[in-house]
Coordinates of C-alpha atoms in Angstrom, one line a residue:
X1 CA 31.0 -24.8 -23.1
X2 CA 31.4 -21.4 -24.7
X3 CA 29.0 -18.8 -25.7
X4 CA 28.3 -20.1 -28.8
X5 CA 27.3 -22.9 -27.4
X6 CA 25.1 -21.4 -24.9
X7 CA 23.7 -19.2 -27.3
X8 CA 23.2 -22.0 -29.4
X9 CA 21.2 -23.9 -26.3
X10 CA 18.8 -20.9 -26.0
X11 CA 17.8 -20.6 -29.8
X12 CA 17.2 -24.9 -29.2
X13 CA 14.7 -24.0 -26.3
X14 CA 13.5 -21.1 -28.3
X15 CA 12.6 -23.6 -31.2
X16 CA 11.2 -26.4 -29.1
X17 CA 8.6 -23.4 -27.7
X18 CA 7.6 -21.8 -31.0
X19 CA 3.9 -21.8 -31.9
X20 CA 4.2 -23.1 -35.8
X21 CA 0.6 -21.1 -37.6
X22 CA -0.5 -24.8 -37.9
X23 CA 0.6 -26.7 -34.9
X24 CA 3.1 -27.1 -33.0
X25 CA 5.6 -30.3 -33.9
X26 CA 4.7 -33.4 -32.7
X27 CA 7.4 -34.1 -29.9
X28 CA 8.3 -30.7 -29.1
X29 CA 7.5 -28.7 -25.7
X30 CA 5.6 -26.3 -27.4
X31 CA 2.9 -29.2 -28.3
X32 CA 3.3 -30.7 -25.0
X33 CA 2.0 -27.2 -23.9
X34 CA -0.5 -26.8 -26.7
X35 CA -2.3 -30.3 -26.5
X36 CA -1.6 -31.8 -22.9
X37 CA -3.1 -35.1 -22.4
X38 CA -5.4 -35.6 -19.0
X39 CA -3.1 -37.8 -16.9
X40 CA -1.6 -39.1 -20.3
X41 CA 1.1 -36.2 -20.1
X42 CA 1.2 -35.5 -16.1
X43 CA 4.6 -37.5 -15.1
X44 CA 6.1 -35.9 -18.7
X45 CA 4.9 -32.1 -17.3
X46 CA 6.4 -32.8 -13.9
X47 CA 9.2 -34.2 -15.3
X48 CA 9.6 -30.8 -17.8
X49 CA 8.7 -28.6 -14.9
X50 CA 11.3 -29.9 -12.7
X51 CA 14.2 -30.3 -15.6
X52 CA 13.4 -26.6 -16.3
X53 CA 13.3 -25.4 -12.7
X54 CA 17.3 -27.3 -12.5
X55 CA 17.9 -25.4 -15.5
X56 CA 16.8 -22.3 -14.0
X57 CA 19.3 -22.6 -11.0
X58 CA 22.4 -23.3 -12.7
X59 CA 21.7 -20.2 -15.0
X60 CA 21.1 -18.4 -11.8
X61 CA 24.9 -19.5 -10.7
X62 CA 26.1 -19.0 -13.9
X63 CA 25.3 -15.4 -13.7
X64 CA 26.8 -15.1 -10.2
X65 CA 30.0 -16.7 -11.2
X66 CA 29.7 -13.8 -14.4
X67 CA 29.8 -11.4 -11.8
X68 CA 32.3 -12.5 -9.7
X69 CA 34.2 -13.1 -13.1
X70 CA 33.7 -9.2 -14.3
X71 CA 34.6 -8.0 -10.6
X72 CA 37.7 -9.7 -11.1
X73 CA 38.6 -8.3 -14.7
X74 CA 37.8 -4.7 -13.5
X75 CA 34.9 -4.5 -16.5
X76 CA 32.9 -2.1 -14.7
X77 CA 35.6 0.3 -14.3
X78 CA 36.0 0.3 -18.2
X79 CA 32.5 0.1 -19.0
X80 CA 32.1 3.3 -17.0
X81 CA 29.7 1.9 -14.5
X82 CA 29.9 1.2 -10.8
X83 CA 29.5 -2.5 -10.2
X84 CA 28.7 -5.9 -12.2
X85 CA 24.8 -5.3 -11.1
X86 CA 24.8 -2.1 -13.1
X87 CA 26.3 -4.1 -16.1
X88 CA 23.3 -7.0 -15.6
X89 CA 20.9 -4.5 -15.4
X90 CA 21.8 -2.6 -19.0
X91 CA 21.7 -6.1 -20.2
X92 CA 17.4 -6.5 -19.5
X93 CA 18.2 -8.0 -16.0
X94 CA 15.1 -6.3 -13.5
X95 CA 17.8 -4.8 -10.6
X96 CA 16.4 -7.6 -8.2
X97 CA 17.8 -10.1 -10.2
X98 CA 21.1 -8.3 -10.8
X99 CA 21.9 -7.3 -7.6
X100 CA 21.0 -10.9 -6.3
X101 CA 23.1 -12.3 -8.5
X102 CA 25.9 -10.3 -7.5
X103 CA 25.8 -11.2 -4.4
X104 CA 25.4 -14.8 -4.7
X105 CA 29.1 -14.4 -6.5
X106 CA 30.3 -12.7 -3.6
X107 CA 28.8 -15.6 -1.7
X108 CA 30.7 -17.5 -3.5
X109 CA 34.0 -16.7 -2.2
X110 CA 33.0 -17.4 1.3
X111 CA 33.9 -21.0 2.3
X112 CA 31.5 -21.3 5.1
X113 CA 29.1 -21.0 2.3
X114 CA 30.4 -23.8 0.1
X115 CA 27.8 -26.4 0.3
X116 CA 25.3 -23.5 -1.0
X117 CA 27.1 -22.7 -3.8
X118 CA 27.9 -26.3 -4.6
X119 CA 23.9 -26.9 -4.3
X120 CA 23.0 -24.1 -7.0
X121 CA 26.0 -25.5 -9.5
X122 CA 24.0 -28.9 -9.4
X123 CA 20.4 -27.3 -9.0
X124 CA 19.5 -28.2 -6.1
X125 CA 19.2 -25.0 -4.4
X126 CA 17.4 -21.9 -5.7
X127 CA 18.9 -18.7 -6.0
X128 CA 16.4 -17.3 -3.5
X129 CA 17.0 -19.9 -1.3
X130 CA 20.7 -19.1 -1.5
X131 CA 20.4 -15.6 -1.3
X132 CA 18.3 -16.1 2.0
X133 CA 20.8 -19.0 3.3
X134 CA 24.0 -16.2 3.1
X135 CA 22.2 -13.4 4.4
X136 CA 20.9 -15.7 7.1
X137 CA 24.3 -16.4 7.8
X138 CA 25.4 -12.6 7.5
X139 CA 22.8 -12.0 10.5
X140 CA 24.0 -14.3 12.7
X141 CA 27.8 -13.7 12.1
X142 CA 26.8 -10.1 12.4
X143 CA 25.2 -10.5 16.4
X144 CA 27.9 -13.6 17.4
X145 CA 31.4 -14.2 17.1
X146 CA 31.5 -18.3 15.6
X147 CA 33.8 -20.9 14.7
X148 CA 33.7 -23.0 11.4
X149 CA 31.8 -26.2 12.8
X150 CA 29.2 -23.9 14.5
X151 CA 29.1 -21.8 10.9
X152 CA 28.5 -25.4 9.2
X153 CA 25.6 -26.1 11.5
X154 CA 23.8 -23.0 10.9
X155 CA 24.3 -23.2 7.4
X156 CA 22.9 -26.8 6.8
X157 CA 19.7 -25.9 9.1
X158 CA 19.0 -23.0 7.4
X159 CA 19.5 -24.9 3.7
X160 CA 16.7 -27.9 4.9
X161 CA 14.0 -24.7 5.5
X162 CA 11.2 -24.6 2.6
X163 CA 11.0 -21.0 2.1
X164 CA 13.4 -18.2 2.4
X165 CA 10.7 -16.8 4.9
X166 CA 11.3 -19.8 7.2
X167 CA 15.0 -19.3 6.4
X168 CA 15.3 -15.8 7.6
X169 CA 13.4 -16.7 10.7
X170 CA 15.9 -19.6 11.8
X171 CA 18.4 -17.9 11.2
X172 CA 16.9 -15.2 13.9
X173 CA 16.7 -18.4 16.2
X174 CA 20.1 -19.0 15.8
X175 CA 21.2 -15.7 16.4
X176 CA 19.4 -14.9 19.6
X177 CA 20.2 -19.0 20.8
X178 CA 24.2 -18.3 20.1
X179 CA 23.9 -14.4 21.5
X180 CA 24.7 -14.4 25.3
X181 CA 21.5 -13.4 27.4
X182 CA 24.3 -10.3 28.0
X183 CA 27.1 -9.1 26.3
X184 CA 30.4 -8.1 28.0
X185 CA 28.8 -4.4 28.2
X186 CA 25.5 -5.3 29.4
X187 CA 23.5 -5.0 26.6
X188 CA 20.1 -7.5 25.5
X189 CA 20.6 -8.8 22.1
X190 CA 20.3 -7.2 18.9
X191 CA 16.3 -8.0 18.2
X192 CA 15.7 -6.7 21.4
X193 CA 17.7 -3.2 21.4
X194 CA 15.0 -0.3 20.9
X195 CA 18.1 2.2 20.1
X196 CA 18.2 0.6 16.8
X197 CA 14.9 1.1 15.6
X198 CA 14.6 3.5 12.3
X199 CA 11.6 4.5 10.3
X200 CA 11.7 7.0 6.9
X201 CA 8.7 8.3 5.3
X202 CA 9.9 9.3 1.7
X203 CA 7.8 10.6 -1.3
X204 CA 7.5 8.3 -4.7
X205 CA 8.1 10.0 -7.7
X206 CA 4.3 9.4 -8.1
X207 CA 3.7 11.5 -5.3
X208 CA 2.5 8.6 -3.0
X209 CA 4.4 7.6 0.5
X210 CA 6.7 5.1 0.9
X211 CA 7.2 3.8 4.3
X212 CA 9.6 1.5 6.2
X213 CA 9.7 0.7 9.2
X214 CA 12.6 -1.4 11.8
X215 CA 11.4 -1.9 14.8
X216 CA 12.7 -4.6 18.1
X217 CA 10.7 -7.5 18.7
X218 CA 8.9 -5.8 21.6
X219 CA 8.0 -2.9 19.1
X220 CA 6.8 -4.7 16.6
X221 CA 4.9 -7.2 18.7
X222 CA 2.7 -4.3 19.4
X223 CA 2.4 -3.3 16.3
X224 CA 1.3 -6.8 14.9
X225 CA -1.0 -6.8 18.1
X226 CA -2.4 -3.5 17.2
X227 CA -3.0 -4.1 13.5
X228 CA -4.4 -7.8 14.1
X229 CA -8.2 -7.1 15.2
X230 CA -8.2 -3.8 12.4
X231 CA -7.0 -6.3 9.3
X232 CA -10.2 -8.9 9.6
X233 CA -11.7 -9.2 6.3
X234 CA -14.9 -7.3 5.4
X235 CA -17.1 -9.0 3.3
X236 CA -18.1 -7.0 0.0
X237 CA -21.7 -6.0 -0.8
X238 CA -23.2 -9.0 -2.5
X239 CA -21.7 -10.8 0.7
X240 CA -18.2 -12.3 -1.4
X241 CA -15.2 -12.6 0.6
X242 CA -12.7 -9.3 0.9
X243 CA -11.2 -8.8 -2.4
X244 CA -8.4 -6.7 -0.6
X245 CA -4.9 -8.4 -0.2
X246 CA -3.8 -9.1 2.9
X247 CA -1.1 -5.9 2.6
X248 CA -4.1 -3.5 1.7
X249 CA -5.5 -4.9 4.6
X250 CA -3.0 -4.2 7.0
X251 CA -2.5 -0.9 5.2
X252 CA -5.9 0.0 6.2
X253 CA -5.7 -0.9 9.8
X254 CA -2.4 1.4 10.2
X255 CA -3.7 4.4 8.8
X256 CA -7.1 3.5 10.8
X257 CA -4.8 3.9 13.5
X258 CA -3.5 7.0 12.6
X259 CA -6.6 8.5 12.1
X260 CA -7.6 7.3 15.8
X261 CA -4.9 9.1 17.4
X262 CA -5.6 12.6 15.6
X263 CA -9.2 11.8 16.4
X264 CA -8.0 12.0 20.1
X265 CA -7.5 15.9 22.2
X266 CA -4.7 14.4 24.6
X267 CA -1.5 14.2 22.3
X268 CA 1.4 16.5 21.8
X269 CA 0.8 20.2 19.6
X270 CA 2.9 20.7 17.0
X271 CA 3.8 24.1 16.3
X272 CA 1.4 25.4 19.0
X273 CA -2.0 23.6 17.9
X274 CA -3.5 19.8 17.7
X275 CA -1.8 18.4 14.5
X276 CA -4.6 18.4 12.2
X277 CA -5.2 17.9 8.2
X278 CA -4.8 21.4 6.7
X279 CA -6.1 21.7 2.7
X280 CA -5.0 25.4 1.2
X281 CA -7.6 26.1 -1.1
X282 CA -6.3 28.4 -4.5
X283 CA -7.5 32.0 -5.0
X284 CA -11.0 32.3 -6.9
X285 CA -12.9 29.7 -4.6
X286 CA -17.0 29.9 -4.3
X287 CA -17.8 31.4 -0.8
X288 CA -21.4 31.3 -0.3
X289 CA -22.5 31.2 -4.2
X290 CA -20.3 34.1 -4.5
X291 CA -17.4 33.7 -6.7
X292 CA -14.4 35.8 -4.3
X293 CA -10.9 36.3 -5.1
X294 CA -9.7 37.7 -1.9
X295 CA -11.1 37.9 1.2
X296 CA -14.9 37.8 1.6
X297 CA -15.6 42.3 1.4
X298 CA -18.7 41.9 3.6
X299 CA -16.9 39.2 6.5
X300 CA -16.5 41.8 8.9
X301 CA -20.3 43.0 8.7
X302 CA -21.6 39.3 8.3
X303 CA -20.0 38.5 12.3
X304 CA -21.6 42.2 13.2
X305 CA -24.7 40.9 12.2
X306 CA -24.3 37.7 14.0
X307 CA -23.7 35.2 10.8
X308 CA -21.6 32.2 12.2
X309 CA -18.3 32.0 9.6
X310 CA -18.5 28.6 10.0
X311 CA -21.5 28.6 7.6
X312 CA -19.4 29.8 4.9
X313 CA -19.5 27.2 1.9
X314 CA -15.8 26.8 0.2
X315 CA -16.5 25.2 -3.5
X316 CA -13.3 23.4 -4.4
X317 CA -12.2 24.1 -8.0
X318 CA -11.4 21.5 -10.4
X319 CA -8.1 20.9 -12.0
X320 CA -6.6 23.9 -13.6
X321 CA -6.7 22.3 -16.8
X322 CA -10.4 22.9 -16.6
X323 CA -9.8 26.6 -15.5
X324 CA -8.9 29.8 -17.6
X325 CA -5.6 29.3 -18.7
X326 CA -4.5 33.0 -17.0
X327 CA -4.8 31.4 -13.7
X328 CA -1.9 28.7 -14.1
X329 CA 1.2 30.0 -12.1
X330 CA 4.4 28.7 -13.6
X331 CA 4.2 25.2 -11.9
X332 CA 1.2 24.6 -12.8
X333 CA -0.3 24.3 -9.7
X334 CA -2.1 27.3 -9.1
X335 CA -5.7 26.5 -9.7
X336 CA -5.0 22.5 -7.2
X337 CA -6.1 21.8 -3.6
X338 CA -2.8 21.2 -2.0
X339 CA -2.1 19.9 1.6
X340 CA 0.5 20.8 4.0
X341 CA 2.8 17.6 3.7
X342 CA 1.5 15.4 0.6
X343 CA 1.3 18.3 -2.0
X344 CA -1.3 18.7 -4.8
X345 CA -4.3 16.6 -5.1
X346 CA -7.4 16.3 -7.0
X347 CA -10.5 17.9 -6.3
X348 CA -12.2 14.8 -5.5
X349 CA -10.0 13.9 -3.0
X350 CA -9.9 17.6 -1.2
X351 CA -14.1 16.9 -0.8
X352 CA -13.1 13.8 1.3
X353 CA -11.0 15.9 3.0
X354 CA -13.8 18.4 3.8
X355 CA -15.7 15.7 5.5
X356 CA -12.9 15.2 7.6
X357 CA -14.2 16.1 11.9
X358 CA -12.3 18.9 11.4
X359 CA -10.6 20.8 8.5
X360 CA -8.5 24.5 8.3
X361 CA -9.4 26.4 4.9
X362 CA -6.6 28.9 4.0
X363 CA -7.3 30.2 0.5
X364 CA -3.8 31.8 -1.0
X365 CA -3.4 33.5 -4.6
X366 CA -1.4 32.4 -7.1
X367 CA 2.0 33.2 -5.7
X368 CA 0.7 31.7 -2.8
X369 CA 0.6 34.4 -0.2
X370 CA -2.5 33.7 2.4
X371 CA -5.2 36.3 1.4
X372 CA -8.0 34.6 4.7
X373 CA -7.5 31.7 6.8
X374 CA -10.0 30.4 8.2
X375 CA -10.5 28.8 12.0
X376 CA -10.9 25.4 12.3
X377 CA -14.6 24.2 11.6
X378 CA -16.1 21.3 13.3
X379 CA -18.0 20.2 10.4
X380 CA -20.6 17.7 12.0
X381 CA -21.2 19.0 15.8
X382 CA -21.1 16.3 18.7
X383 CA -24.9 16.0 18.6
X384 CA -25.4 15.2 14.8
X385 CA -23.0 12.4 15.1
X386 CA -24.8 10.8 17.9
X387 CA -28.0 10.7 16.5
X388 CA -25.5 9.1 13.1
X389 CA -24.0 6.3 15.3
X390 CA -28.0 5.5 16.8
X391 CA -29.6 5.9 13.2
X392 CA -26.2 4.5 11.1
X393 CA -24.8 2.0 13.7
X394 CA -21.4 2.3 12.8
X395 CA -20.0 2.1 8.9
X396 CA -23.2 2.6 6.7
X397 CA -21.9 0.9 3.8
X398 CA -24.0 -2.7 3.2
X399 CA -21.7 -5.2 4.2
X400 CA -19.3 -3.5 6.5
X401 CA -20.6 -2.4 10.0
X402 CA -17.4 -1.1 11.5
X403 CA -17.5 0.8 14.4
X404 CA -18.7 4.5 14.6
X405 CA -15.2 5.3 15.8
X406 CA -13.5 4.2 12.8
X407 CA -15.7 6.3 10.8
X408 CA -16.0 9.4 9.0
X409 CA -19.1 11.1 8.8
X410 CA -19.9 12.1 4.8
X411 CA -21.9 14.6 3.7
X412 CA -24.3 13.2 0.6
X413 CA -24.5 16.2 -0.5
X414 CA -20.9 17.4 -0.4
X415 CA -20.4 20.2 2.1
X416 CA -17.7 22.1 -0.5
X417 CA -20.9 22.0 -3.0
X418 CA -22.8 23.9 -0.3
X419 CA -24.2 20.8 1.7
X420 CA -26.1 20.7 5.1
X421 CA -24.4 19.7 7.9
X422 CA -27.7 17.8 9.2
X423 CA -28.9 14.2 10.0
X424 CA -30.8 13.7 6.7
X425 CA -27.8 14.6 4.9
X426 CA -25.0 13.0 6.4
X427 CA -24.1 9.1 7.2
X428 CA -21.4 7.0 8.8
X429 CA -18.7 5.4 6.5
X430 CA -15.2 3.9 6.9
X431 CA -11.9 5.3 5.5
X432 CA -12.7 2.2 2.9
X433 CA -16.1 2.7 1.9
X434 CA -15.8 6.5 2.1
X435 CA -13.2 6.7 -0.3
X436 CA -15.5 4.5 -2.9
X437 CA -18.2 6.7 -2.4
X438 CA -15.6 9.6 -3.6
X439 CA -13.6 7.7 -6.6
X440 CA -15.4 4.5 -6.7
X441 CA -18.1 5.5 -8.3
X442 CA -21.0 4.1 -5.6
X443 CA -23.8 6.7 -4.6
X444 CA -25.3 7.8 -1.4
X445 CA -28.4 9.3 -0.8
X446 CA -31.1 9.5 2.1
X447 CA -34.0 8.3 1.2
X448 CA -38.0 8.9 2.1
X449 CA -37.5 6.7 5.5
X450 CA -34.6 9.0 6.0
X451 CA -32.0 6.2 5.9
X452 CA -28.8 6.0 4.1
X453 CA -29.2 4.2 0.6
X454 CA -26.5 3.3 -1.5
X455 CA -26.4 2.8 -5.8
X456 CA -23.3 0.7 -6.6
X457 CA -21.4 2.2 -9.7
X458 CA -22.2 1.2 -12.9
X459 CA -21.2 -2.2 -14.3
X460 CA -18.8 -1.1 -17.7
X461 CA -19.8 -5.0 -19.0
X462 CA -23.9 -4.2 -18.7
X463 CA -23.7 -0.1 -19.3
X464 CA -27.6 -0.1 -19.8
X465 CA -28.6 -2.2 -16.5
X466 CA -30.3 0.2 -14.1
X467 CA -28.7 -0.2 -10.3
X468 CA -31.2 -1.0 -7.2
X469 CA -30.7 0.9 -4.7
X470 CA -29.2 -1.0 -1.5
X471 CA -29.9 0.1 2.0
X472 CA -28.2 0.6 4.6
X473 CA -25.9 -2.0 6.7
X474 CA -27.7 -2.0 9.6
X475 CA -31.0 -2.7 8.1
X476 CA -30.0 -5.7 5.7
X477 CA -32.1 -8.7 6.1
X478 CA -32.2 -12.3 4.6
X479 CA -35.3 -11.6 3.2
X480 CA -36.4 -10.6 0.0
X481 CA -39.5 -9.9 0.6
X482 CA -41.1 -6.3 -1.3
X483 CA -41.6 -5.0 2.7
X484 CA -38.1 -6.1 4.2
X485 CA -35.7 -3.5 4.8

């Protein structure tokens, strides 16, 4: 078979799955598709669904033996380009898929890996499972020195597993079962050597963090310990399950866990203070009503007259596309919040910020030289957030009840937009639920009863259906009665 006649197989399954304006053909797989039959048509769809899934695999091994092919022929070097992969991937091939499937060719070439490639030629074995089989084999031959009967073993254990997860974790077995409890030097096996633990924090191109993380088994037992009682699902308001994947989940619980240890005073300074959030507010802020571009003229006579600078109200501007247009320095950044590692954000996100425990304003001018800093503000006092946790309970937010310690306290009325810092207008919430209240669109008010009520955000399907207000977590009942809570 030659590329015509490959080519010529792909317009064939291109025909047999187009949609005709009137029907699909009898006999064809598009009217299979179209018109299924209830339990008329199931051993014909399984039979379809496995034929195509076989048909799948050998394409997959096809384009591992192009690869290997190309390597071979030095195409890359005259196509200007560094590898086969690169060649795949100006083709439409998604880089996983290229870079897979140079790698199954360079699999391939390895004998030990034989019956692998001989199962994808026939179908048998996916090109997932293939890829996990040799790089299963790569980590144990990596840790252990082995002999071709032992290599054989490993290989057809690791080829009977269901899922390359399972794959990847016998072939972890296999390594630490054929590693000597010591090697000649002393050392504990690989999965167990802390020295070779890495972590890298990178920015996106997005401006979000990307984080990975390899840690020993000891390591990251504690971790998965740590995380596990912090990823339990929350039910949602109307009492659903958690619509948040297990990954946001866990995502969740780490940075809860971050946020618990900068909560804490005994941990290392950096720089000579408590590592803390810092937000550097732009020039031409609102201090106190007051619009300021500089530092306040009448600070020095406010603390002579015994005015606490800790009442001072910091507005944060909008975007600087909503600002006058003489205001925007060169990287258009003068008129955005920005914070000391993760750069420019909006100014919805630098109000959650503000009701941060604590928070250090420095307001800069455009070329970004410090004109005041200000000391660090404890925004709600020990006091106020006791009488929250006895009034709130813990997270506020109907249907969550986490504990006070894993909560922020919000102000209602944001403190930026010159807020109280008082009882009836703060209340508990959760990194979560604090961060809807801020971009999710739900409300928070304190009512007559002085208690934390909450309006959900408005439906887009029903735009004209008015929103009952919901109260708080800790004073849901199962009733519906007109006097319940």
């Amino acid at each position: 078979m030659n590329a015509v006649e490959l080519t010529d197989l792909a317009d064939r399954l291109a025909d047999e799955l187009t949609m005709a304006t009137d029907g699909a053909p009898p006999g064809t797989l598009a009217a299979l598709f179209e018109r299924p039959r209830p339990a008329g048509d199931d051993r014909e769809l399984l039979a379809v669904i496995a034929a195509a899934l076989r048909l799948r695999t050998i394409a997959d091994h096809v384009l591992a033996c192009a690869c290997t092919a190309m390597e071979r022929a030095e195409l890359p070097a005259r196509k200007r380009v560094c590898s086969a992969a690169r060649i795949l991937m100006g083709l439409g091939a998604a880089p996983a898929v290229a870079h897979r499937a140079a790698r199954l060719g360079r699999a391939a070439a390895d004998p030990r890996l034989t019956p692998v490639t001989r199962g994808m030629r026939d179908g048998a074995v996916s090109a997932e499972r293939a890829d996990a089989v040799a790089a299963g084999l790569g980590h144990v031959i990596g840790r252990v020195e082995i002999d071709d009967d032992v290599a054989a073993t490993v290989v057809a254990s690791l080829m009977v597993q269901s899922c390359p997860a399972r794959v990847k974790d016998k072939a972890r077995a296999w390594a630490i079962r054929l590693t000597p409890i010591e090697s000649d030097d002393g050392r504990p096996p690989v999965a167990e050597r802390d020295e070779l633990n890495e972590m890298t924090l990178d920015r996106t191109d997005d401006g979000r963090f990307s984080v990975t993380v390899d840690l020993d088994v000891l390591a990251g037992e504690e971790l998965s310990v740590a995380l596990d009682p912090l990823t339990r699902p929350v039910p949602e308001p109307d009492g659903s399950t958690d619509r948040r994947s297990a990954k946001r989940r866990r995502a969740d619980a780490f940075m809860q866990m971050v946020r618990s240890y900068l909560a804490r005073g005994e941990r290392p300074e950096s720089g000579g203070v408590l590592p803390h959030v810092c937000l550097v507010v732009p020039m031409g802020i609102t201090v106190n009503g007051r619009l300021t571009d500089g530092a306040e003229p009448n600070s020095g006579r406010r603390r002579r007259e015994g005015v606490d600078s800790a009442a001072e109200v910091f507005r944060i501007p909008l975007a600087d596309i909503d600002g006058p247009r003489d205001r925007v320095a060169g990287d258009g950044t003068a008129g955005v919040p920005v914070l000391g590692f993760g750069g420019p954000i909006s100014a919805r996100t630098a109000e959650m910020v503000m009701c941060e425990a604590s928070v250090a304003a420095a307001m800069v001018d455009a070329d970004g030289v410090p004109l005041s800093v200000g000391r660090e503000k404890r925004l709600f006092p020990p006091g106020i957030r006791k009488a929250l946790v006895i009034r709130d309970g813990g997270c506020a937010f109907p249907g969550c009840g986490l504990p006070p310690s894993w909560c922020d306290a919000h102000h209602c009325t944001p403190w930026s937009h010159g807020g109280e810092t008082c009882l009836d207008n703060g209340v508990l919430l959760c990194r979560r639920h604090h961060g809807l209240v801020h971009h999710g669109g739900w409300e928070v008010f304190i009512g007559h009863d002085r208690h934390p009520w909450f309006v959900p955000s408005a439906d887009p399907d029903r735009p004209g259906r008015r929103c009952e207000p919901i109260c708080a977590n800790n004073r849901r009942t199962l009733t519906i009665l007109p006097g319940a809570a």
